Amino acid sequence: MALLQISEPDEILAHAPLQKKIIVGIDLGTTNSLIATIEDDKPVLLKDNNNNDIIPSVVHYSKNDILVGMEAYNKKLSDPTNTISSVKRFMGIGFSDIKDYKSLPYQFIQKDGLIEINTNCGIKNPIEIASDILKHLKQIANNHFNREVTDAIITVPAYFNESQRLATIQAAKLANINVMRLLNEPTAAAIAYGLDNQNNIQEQTKDGAKCLVFDLGGGTLDISILRLYQGVFEVIAVNGDTMLGGDDFDYGLYCYILEKEHLNALTNEDTALLLNTCKKIKEDLSSKNKSCCTLLLSNKRLLNLSITQDEFKNISQKLIDKAINLVHNALTDANILPDAIDKIILVGGMSRVPFIKHALQEVFNAEILNHIDPDKVVAMGAAIQADILAGNNKNDWLLLDVTPLSLGIETMGGITQKIIHRNSTLPIIKTQQFTTFYDNQTKLLIHIVQGEHDLVAKCRSLGRLVLEDIPPMKAGEPRIVVTFQIDADGLLSVSALETTTNKATTIAIKPSFGLTEDEMTALLKL
Ligand code: AMP
């Protein structure tokens, strides 16, 4: 008879080589993505084979090959239809939400539900495309650590709704990445600046210290107000504009030059060339008072361009005013005055523009923090938080977020009834009692929506659920308590209890713009 040798679990662990638990921090950005870890107690960005730590969030699909990052970016001009960029904008939304689809070079499949794009490598949805970016980042980490890295913290914009967060988690699952936590981007930035540390930010009032994160990127402005009290980060308000970013400043400069140089009817190539030049001038003006360059148009006309910082500021004044107005809206949402802000953190490439900082200084007395590279600060914060989760760091703070949009249900006449209000602190549980409309009704349909509008049609549909097997009773008699729960990652679950019979039903909401469990399983088998 063979004897089995049995060891105590602790004994096995004692003999196993000690391997440090690795959880990486990932900034899955619209334009660029980054992956970071902690080495010698400092956040470091991991580099790809070409020594780049900022990886363009671009995927190129050919028949037999998928390229990600700079190699994909380089295919943008030669094969725009199969080169997908800014996929983050398509996460968790439907085709009808893409207003500018005609100006995009992709072959969208025009249908309801999850967005699908026809590529040389087959039909791809945003979750699969994002997962290809994540697979690439995971490979960078595997190469760096010489072993498989499976756990990560992924950052998302604070305003990301339920569907967008779920889509991000599903993309990670497809890339065989286990999401330990979704972390709001502004919270990650505050962590990178060490604002958890009492020495870095004083909790002057019993209400805690307040920090405003101003994130101006290429296409969007995200403003978040964080409250810090007793080691807890809480996002108390989010505001911004998904259509305001560096591109608009480039375009403003472009229009100014057209007028100044009396240029009209430019060819497509000249337009692209001039827009690119405007971007370079803008970036140049962040470190110089004046930027000069020449540009040869296709009609052989040579443009001698010279723009000063003051000129650029005047051209951009409307955009600056718009951004500052949104800052005031965020303050109103948080119910605080500018003086209540203790620190301001600048994030995003556009935050390098000096007059942006000056405009904020005119509103606030607070210290402005911008010494960490604004392109890398979010990934660095994610790596610090990941290190804490991995148990490698003695700090242990709680992160609390708010829900950026109200959550409600459809009631008679297509009116939204809000159940969890915008800017409520997460995690949160709210219950609502329902009953039946007619005698012996055994089913009840609940349509869950997210948004601020009173009309359901103007809100985002998150899903519909049907409560079945309600015991037949007179209309209005059944007492159905529906519980809406949003966890710390911002993910919603709903359960129901019919209280006269105590029959409980747990309802899984089919994501409106995500993958079903079956679709997930099928894709994981590919
Ligand atoms: P992001 O989306 O955060 O990568 O930011 C990209 C935007 O930042 C683009 O509009 C860039 O032109 C802009 N940007 C990057 N570097 C600078 C700079 N030095 N000065 C001004 N704008 C910059």
XYZ file of C-alpha atoms and ligand atoms in Angstrom:
549
model
C 0.000 0.000 0.000
C 1.386 3.382 -0.912
C 1.553 5.832 1.905
C 0.694 9.426 1.296
C 2.816 11.947 3.044
C 0.714 14.695 4.517
C 2.199 18.040 5.532
C 0.624 20.821 7.454
C -0.118 23.782 5.140
C 2.110 26.056 7.237
C 4.949 23.600 6.839
C 4.653 23.700 3.024
C 4.709 27.481 3.108
C 7.753 27.421 5.356
C 9.700 25.421 2.752
C 8.460 27.244 -0.354
C 10.764 29.964 -1.697
C 9.385 33.321 -0.588
C 7.999 35.236 -3.552
C 6.907 38.815 -3.078
C 3.267 39.269 -4.022
C 3.045 41.479 -7.072
C 0.126 43.743 -7.854
C 0.795 46.281 -10.587
C -0.877 49.659 -11.123
C -2.348 50.304 -14.560
C -3.468 53.651 -15.986
C -5.663 52.576 -18.919
C -5.842 55.975 -20.584
C -7.705 57.301 -23.611
C -4.541 58.378 -25.416
C -1.812 56.498 -23.546
C -1.604 53.642 -21.080
C 1.036 53.040 -18.412
C 1.939 50.231 -16.037
C 3.851 50.790 -12.814
C 5.186 48.997 -9.774
C 7.094 49.847 -6.601
C 10.837 49.318 -6.449
C 13.016 50.441 -3.559
C 9.927 52.071 -2.059
C 9.412 54.283 -5.126
C 6.907 53.999 -7.980
C 8.588 53.096 -11.282
C 7.061 52.791 -14.721
C 7.695 49.593 -16.630
C 9.171 49.913 -20.125
C 8.362 48.024 -23.301
C 10.988 46.469 -25.619
C 11.622 49.876 -27.181
C 12.319 51.447 -23.792
C 9.057 53.405 -23.748
C 6.997 53.706 -20.587
C 4.156 55.680 -22.173
C 2.310 53.222 -24.413
C -0.134 54.692 -26.954
C -3.587 53.176 -26.354
C -3.780 52.102 -29.987
C -4.426 48.627 -31.431
C -3.828 47.620 -35.057
C -5.625 44.562 -36.402
C -4.278 42.757 -39.460
C -5.316 39.288 -40.666
C -2.692 37.422 -38.678
C -1.353 39.900 -36.220
C -2.395 42.318 -33.477
C -0.085 45.244 -32.760
C -0.398 47.457 -29.690
C 1.281 50.729 -28.703
C 3.719 52.697 -30.833
C 3.835 50.031 -33.564
C 0.058 50.274 -33.877
C 0.166 54.085 -33.692
C 2.511 54.081 -36.708
C -0.192 52.299 -38.763
C -2.699 55.099 -38.187
C -1.981 56.867 -41.470
C -1.472 53.811 -43.698
C -4.360 51.694 -42.327
C -6.774 53.912 -40.355
C -9.753 51.513 -40.670
C -7.973 48.771 -38.749
C -6.108 50.992 -36.300
C -8.313 51.667 -33.291
C -7.406 54.487 -30.908
C -9.227 56.094 -27.944
C -11.224 52.899 -27.332
C -11.802 54.109 -23.761
C -14.413 56.480 -25.195
C -16.417 53.482 -26.452
C -16.332 51.465 -23.243
C -19.740 50.734 -21.760
C -21.727 52.743 -24.315
C -23.846 51.808 -27.343
C -23.437 52.687 -31.015
C -26.167 55.344 -30.811
C -24.048 57.153 -28.180
C -21.244 57.821 -30.676
C -22.349 61.108 -32.153
C -19.255 61.615 -34.317
C -19.028 58.094 -35.749
C -19.123 59.443 -39.327
C -15.888 61.343 -38.769
C -14.151 58.206 -37.470
C -12.392 55.902 -39.944
C -13.712 52.648 -38.420
C -16.286 50.251 -39.870
C -18.895 50.307 -37.110
C -21.596 47.675 -37.237
C -24.772 49.716 -36.913
C -26.809 47.848 -34.315
C -28.135 48.161 -30.770
C -26.187 46.978 -27.725
C -22.448 46.587 -27.465
C -20.458 48.551 -30.057
C -18.810 46.361 -32.707
C -16.167 47.289 -35.246
C -15.312 45.267 -38.323
C -11.553 44.812 -38.666
C -9.186 42.711 -40.773
C -8.955 40.412 -37.766
C -12.726 39.968 -37.434
C -15.400 41.852 -35.504
C -14.087 43.450 -32.322
C -15.971 45.122 -29.470
C -14.427 47.787 -27.175
C -13.961 45.278 -24.350
C -11.857 43.035 -26.599
C -9.885 46.002 -27.936
C -9.158 47.275 -24.417
C -8.216 43.731 -23.417
C -5.620 43.668 -26.217
C -4.054 46.805 -24.694
C -4.133 45.171 -21.252
C -2.577 41.939 -22.610
C 0.273 44.054 -23.984
C 0.763 45.793 -20.617
C 0.627 42.434 -18.843
C 3.360 41.125 -21.159
C 5.540 44.127 -20.278
C 5.074 43.244 -16.585
C 5.731 39.524 -17.197
C 8.991 40.391 -18.980
C 10.001 42.778 -16.211
C 9.372 40.342 -13.348
C 10.280 37.207 -15.287
C 7.073 35.560 -14.124
C 3.371 35.880 -14.815
C 1.737 38.898 -13.228
C -1.999 38.409 -12.758
C -3.148 41.023 -10.247
C -3.619 44.710 -10.928
C -5.264 47.896 -9.840
C -6.721 49.714 -12.826
C -7.590 53.395 -12.748
C -10.805 54.792 -14.236
C -12.185 58.344 -14.471
C -14.169 59.263 -11.365
C -17.231 59.946 -13.564
C -17.204 56.449 -15.144
C -20.661 54.934 -14.780
C -21.645 51.382 -13.912
C -21.426 50.080 -17.495
C -18.043 51.693 -18.111
C -16.574 50.240 -14.896
C -17.980 46.811 -15.659
C -16.589 46.960 -19.218
C -13.133 47.769 -17.777
C -13.279 44.780 -15.418
C -14.432 42.518 -18.258
C -11.567 43.715 -20.490
C -9.142 42.827 -17.702
C -10.712 39.378 -17.267
C -10.270 38.707 -20.992
C -6.599 39.627 -20.590
C -6.340 37.206 -17.648
C -5.857 40.079 -15.251
C -7.526 39.963 -11.886
C -8.692 43.473 -10.946
C -7.984 43.865 -7.239
C -9.548 47.303 -7.273
C -10.770 49.958 -9.675
C -9.252 53.201 -8.473
C -10.502 56.625 -9.448
C -7.867 58.551 -11.403
C -7.941 61.700 -9.187
C -7.605 59.553 -6.072
C -4.555 57.875 -7.631
C -3.031 61.315 -8.306
C -3.579 62.361 -4.675
C -1.924 59.146 -3.471
C 1.085 59.796 -5.741
C 1.500 63.198 -4.063
C 1.403 61.499 -0.679
C -1.624 63.419 0.506
C -2.450 60.543 2.835
C 0.487 61.725 4.902
C -0.467 64.144 7.670
C 2.736 66.121 7.070
C 1.777 66.758 3.448
C -1.734 67.937 4.114
C -3.124 69.187 7.392
C -6.627 68.262 8.357
C -7.349 71.747 9.642
C -11.051 71.389 10.251
C -13.035 68.493 11.630
C -14.490 68.249 8.127
C -11.059 67.191 6.809
C -8.644 68.604 4.240
C -9.839 69.190 0.678
C -7.939 68.725 -2.531
C -8.981 69.617 -6.075
C -7.627 67.524 -8.942
C -7.628 69.364 -12.270
C -6.981 66.908 -15.107
C -6.817 68.513 -18.543
C -5.790 66.047 -21.251
C -5.939 66.021 -25.034
C -9.714 65.677 -25.255
C -11.285 65.940 -21.821
C -11.327 67.949 -18.615
C -11.976 66.051 -15.389
C -12.315 68.002 -12.150
C -12.599 66.145 -8.852
C -12.761 67.355 -5.290
C -11.396 64.957 -2.688
C -11.857 65.128 1.055
C -9.287 63.582 3.324
C -10.138 62.791 6.916
C -8.519 60.346 9.316
C -6.700 58.543 6.532
C -9.778 58.250 4.328
C -9.883 59.605 0.781
C -13.372 60.500 -0.339
C -14.282 61.892 -3.756
C -16.953 64.434 -2.863
C -17.644 65.868 -6.291
C -16.820 65.260 -9.910
C -17.393 67.614 -12.809
C -15.856 68.378 -16.174
C -16.381 68.236 -19.904
C -15.729 65.247 -22.143
C -15.390 67.664 -25.061
C -12.826 70.111 -23.704
C -9.124 69.423 -24.009
C -5.833 70.228 -25.683
C -7.304 69.600 -29.151
C -9.638 72.585 -28.662
C -6.721 74.866 -27.781
C -4.909 73.636 -30.931
C -8.032 74.335 -32.978
C -8.378 77.848 -31.508
C -4.809 78.627 -32.542
C -5.443 77.103 -35.980
C -8.473 79.389 -36.573
C -6.446 82.418 -35.427
C -3.626 81.632 -37.879
C -6.117 81.074 -40.741
C -7.488 84.584 -40.152
C -4.158 86.257 -39.515
C -2.565 84.764 -42.635
C -5.739 85.161 -44.752
C -5.795 81.458 -45.496
C -8.919 79.838 -46.833
C -9.802 76.527 -48.444
C -6.820 74.535 -47.183
C -6.362 71.005 -48.518
C -6.874 68.120 -46.068
C -3.101 67.583 -45.879
C -2.458 71.289 -45.181
C -5.170 71.296 -42.502
C -3.573 68.281 -40.787
C -0.123 69.868 -41.099
C -1.245 73.218 -39.678
C -3.134 71.579 -36.797
C -0.040 69.574 -35.930
C 2.069 72.732 -36.059
C -0.405 74.493 -33.744
C -0.034 71.651 -31.253
C 3.767 72.017 -31.377
C 3.558 75.813 -30.975
C 1.231 75.345 -27.976
C 3.642 72.892 -26.339
C 6.621 75.131 -27.165
C 4.895 78.090 -25.469
C 4.832 76.192 -22.162
C 8.549 76.867 -21.787
C 9.079 79.930 -24.029
C 7.549 83.385 -24.371
C 7.483 83.167 -28.132
C 7.388 80.308 -30.642
C 8.481 80.720 -34.273
C 8.351 78.249 -37.132
C 7.922 78.004 -40.897
C 5.449 75.875 -42.779
C 5.383 75.049 -46.486
C 1.850 74.642 -47.822
C 1.029 72.399 -50.790
C 0.572 75.507 -53.013
C 4.263 76.302 -52.232
C 3.356 79.248 -50.015
C 5.776 79.537 -47.114
C 4.192 80.580 -43.831
C 6.403 82.298 -41.266
C 4.601 81.838 -37.986
C 5.397 83.633 -34.761
C 3.087 83.419 -31.747
C 3.655 84.843 -28.265
C 2.392 83.378 -24.997
C 0.132 86.444 -24.516
C -1.369 86.021 -27.979
C -2.044 82.339 -27.288
C -3.591 83.202 -23.925
C -5.936 85.753 -25.549
C -6.969 83.260 -28.236
C -7.674 80.656 -25.546
C -9.538 82.940 -23.114
C -12.986 81.473 -23.864
C -11.724 77.945 -23.241
C -10.019 78.998 -20.007
C -13.247 80.681 -18.834
C -15.167 77.509 -19.676
C -12.743 75.383 -17.644
C -12.866 77.764 -14.661
C -16.685 77.782 -14.788
C -16.620 73.998 -14.480
C -14.291 74.334 -11.486
C -16.904 76.586 -9.844
C -19.610 74.023 -10.677
C -17.550 71.335 -8.922
C -17.232 73.606 -5.863
C -20.996 74.141 -5.892
C -21.563 70.367 -6.129
C -19.281 69.873 -3.135
C -21.026 72.745 -1.361
C -17.755 74.509 -0.534
C -16.078 77.839 -1.313
C -12.689 78.157 -3.076
C -10.981 78.971 0.234
C -11.888 75.527 1.556
C -9.480 73.900 -0.927
C -6.090 73.109 0.665
C -4.192 71.664 -2.328
C -4.611 71.563 -6.089
C -3.103 68.751 -8.138
C -2.482 69.222 -11.842
C -2.818 66.179 -14.093
C -2.785 65.756 -17.910
C -0.437 67.099 -20.576
C -2.296 70.424 -20.893
C -1.677 71.263 -17.251
C 1.854 72.249 -18.346
C 0.424 75.403 -19.979
C 1.413 78.266 -17.634
C -1.788 80.316 -18.006
C -3.892 77.322 -16.923
C -2.036 77.316 -13.622
C -2.385 81.129 -13.372
C -6.142 80.924 -13.984
C -6.455 78.492 -11.064
C -4.258 80.720 -8.885
C -6.721 83.568 -9.471
C -9.519 81.483 -7.931
C -7.662 79.646 -5.171
C -5.177 80.424 -2.415
C -4.195 76.777 -2.253
C -0.752 75.386 -3.099
C -0.633 73.969 -6.626
C 1.181 70.641 -6.927
C 2.639 69.893 -10.348
C 6.159 68.567 -9.778
C 5.317 64.945 -10.655
C 5.090 64.345 -14.429
C 1.369 64.992 -15.139
C 1.338 62.130 -17.665
C 2.642 59.589 -15.135
C 1.167 60.656 -11.808
C -1.987 58.482 -12.064
C -0.063 55.263 -12.845
C 2.343 56.038 -9.993
C -0.519 56.456 -7.526
C -2.060 53.193 -8.734
C 1.276 51.410 -8.113
C 1.465 52.816 -4.559
C -2.067 51.657 -3.802
C -1.300 48.253 -5.383
C 1.733 47.893 -3.129
C -0.452 48.541 -0.093
C -2.993 45.945 -1.258
C -0.163 43.455 -1.778
C 0.739 43.960 1.881
C 4.175 45.400 1.113
C 3.489 48.802 2.607
C 2.587 49.615 6.166
C 0.204 52.403 5.145
C -3.361 51.284 4.969
C -5.906 53.893 4.101
C -9.454 53.517 3.074
C -10.527 54.883 -0.259
C -14.036 56.131 -0.536
C -15.534 57.331 -3.790
C -18.829 58.844 -4.789
C -21.233 57.772 -7.466
C -20.894 60.353 -10.250
C -24.456 59.968 -11.549
C -27.779 59.350 -9.859
C -29.252 55.897 -10.034
C -32.965 55.463 -10.373
C -35.826 53.520 -11.818
C -38.469 54.226 -14.444
C -41.900 55.029 -13.081
C -45.249 55.646 -14.812
C -45.073 58.073 -17.738
C -41.345 57.550 -18.354
C -40.331 59.590 -15.295
C -37.122 58.807 -13.398
C -37.354 58.194 -9.691
C -33.915 58.647 -8.153
C -32.905 56.052 -5.575
C -29.214 56.734 -5.067
C -28.347 60.374 -5.592
C -25.341 61.739 -7.463
C -22.240 62.263 -5.307
C -23.419 59.761 -2.660
C -20.447 58.154 -0.903
C -19.657 54.557 -1.862
C -20.187 51.840 -0.823
C -23.905 52.479 -0.429
C -27.049 50.438 0.060
C -30.540 51.851 -0.524
C -33.831 50.052 -0.468
C -37.081 50.886 -2.186
C -40.459 49.274 -1.700
C -42.522 48.212 -4.714
C -45.933 46.692 -5.143
C -48.140 45.380 -7.935
C -50.460 47.397 -10.229
C -53.203 44.796 -10.770
C -54.743 41.777 -8.998
C -52.841 38.479 -9.189
C -49.859 40.112 -10.831
C -46.956 37.651 -10.579
C -44.288 39.625 -12.411
C -42.855 43.126 -12.011
C -40.523 44.855 -14.439
C -37.976 47.290 -13.037
C -36.028 49.443 -15.441
C -32.814 50.775 -13.854
C -31.403 54.015 -15.234
C -28.454 56.274 -14.459
C -28.473 60.032 -14.991
C -29.735 63.350 -13.714
C -32.693 64.008 -16.023
C -36.293 63.625 -14.893
C -37.128 61.879 -18.166
C -36.036 58.266 -18.491
C -35.436 58.799 -22.213
C -32.654 61.272 -21.358
C -30.935 58.922 -18.889
C -28.747 55.892 -19.571
C -30.441 52.521 -19.364
C -28.408 50.181 -17.157
C -30.672 47.195 -17.534
C -34.125 45.810 -16.883
C -34.977 43.154 -14.421
C -38.072 41.064 -14.000
C -39.211 39.881 -10.590
C -40.988 36.606 -11.107
C -43.049 34.244 -8.924
C -44.720 36.993 -6.908
C -47.530 35.181 -5.053
C -50.926 36.106 -6.579
C -52.491 38.788 -4.389
C -54.715 41.869 -4.668
C -53.099 44.870 -6.387
C -50.987 46.830 -3.928
C -50.769 44.011 -1.370
C -47.355 42.478 -2.107
C -44.483 44.267 -0.433
C -41.393 43.907 -2.579
C -38.268 45.457 -1.110
C -35.626 46.023 -3.727
C -32.087 46.662 -2.514
C -29.668 48.638 -4.649
C -26.071 48.214 -3.608
C -23.017 49.902 -5.100
C -19.722 48.438 -3.909
C -16.398 50.232 -3.418
C -15.511 49.701 -7.110
C -18.717 51.473 -8.114
C -20.412 48.289 -9.306
C -24.134 47.870 -8.820
C -25.997 44.780 -7.695
C -29.708 44.504 -7.043
C -31.658 42.047 -4.927
C -35.345 41.745 -4.063
C -37.409 40.364 -1.217
C -41.151 39.797 -1.268
C -41.859 40.460 2.405
C -45.321 38.941 2.817
C -43.932 35.508 1.899
C -40.280 36.324 2.700
C -39.291 35.014 -0.704
C -35.944 36.428 -1.801
C -34.791 36.821 -5.353
C -31.356 37.939 -6.375
C -31.290 39.571 -9.711
C -28.291 39.778 -11.961
C -28.616 42.776 -14.220
C -27.700 42.003 -17.780
C -25.228 44.727 -18.662
C -26.629 46.922 -21.419
C -23.211 47.410 -23.012
C -21.086 44.653 -21.502
C -20.556 40.975 -22.155
C -22.829 38.302 -20.729
C -21.220 35.506 -18.695
C -21.644 33.156 -21.710
C -20.002 35.640 -24.089
C -17.162 36.085 -21.604
C -16.614 32.330 -21.314
C -16.674 31.921 -25.105
C -14.098 34.685 -25.597
C -11.845 33.308 -22.873
C -11.810 29.958 -24.678
C -10.607 31.522 -27.968
P -2.893 63.742 -22.164
O -4.237 63.354 -22.745
O -2.900 63.909 -20.703
O -1.778 62.862 -22.674
O -2.579 65.215 -22.731
C -2.358 65.444 -24.085
C -2.467 66.930 -24.343
O -1.451 67.611 -23.589
C -2.230 67.265 -25.794
O -3.159 68.272 -26.197
C -0.826 67.810 -25.794
O -0.604 68.733 -26.847
C -0.785 68.506 -24.445
N 0.592 68.711 -23.991
C 1.559 67.783 -23.795
N 2.704 68.376 -23.413
C 2.459 69.713 -23.363
C 3.243 70.866 -23.042
N 4.523 70.773 -22.718
N 2.632 72.066 -23.102
C 1.342 72.194 -23.451
N 0.555 71.154 -23.751
C 1.098 69.926 -23.722
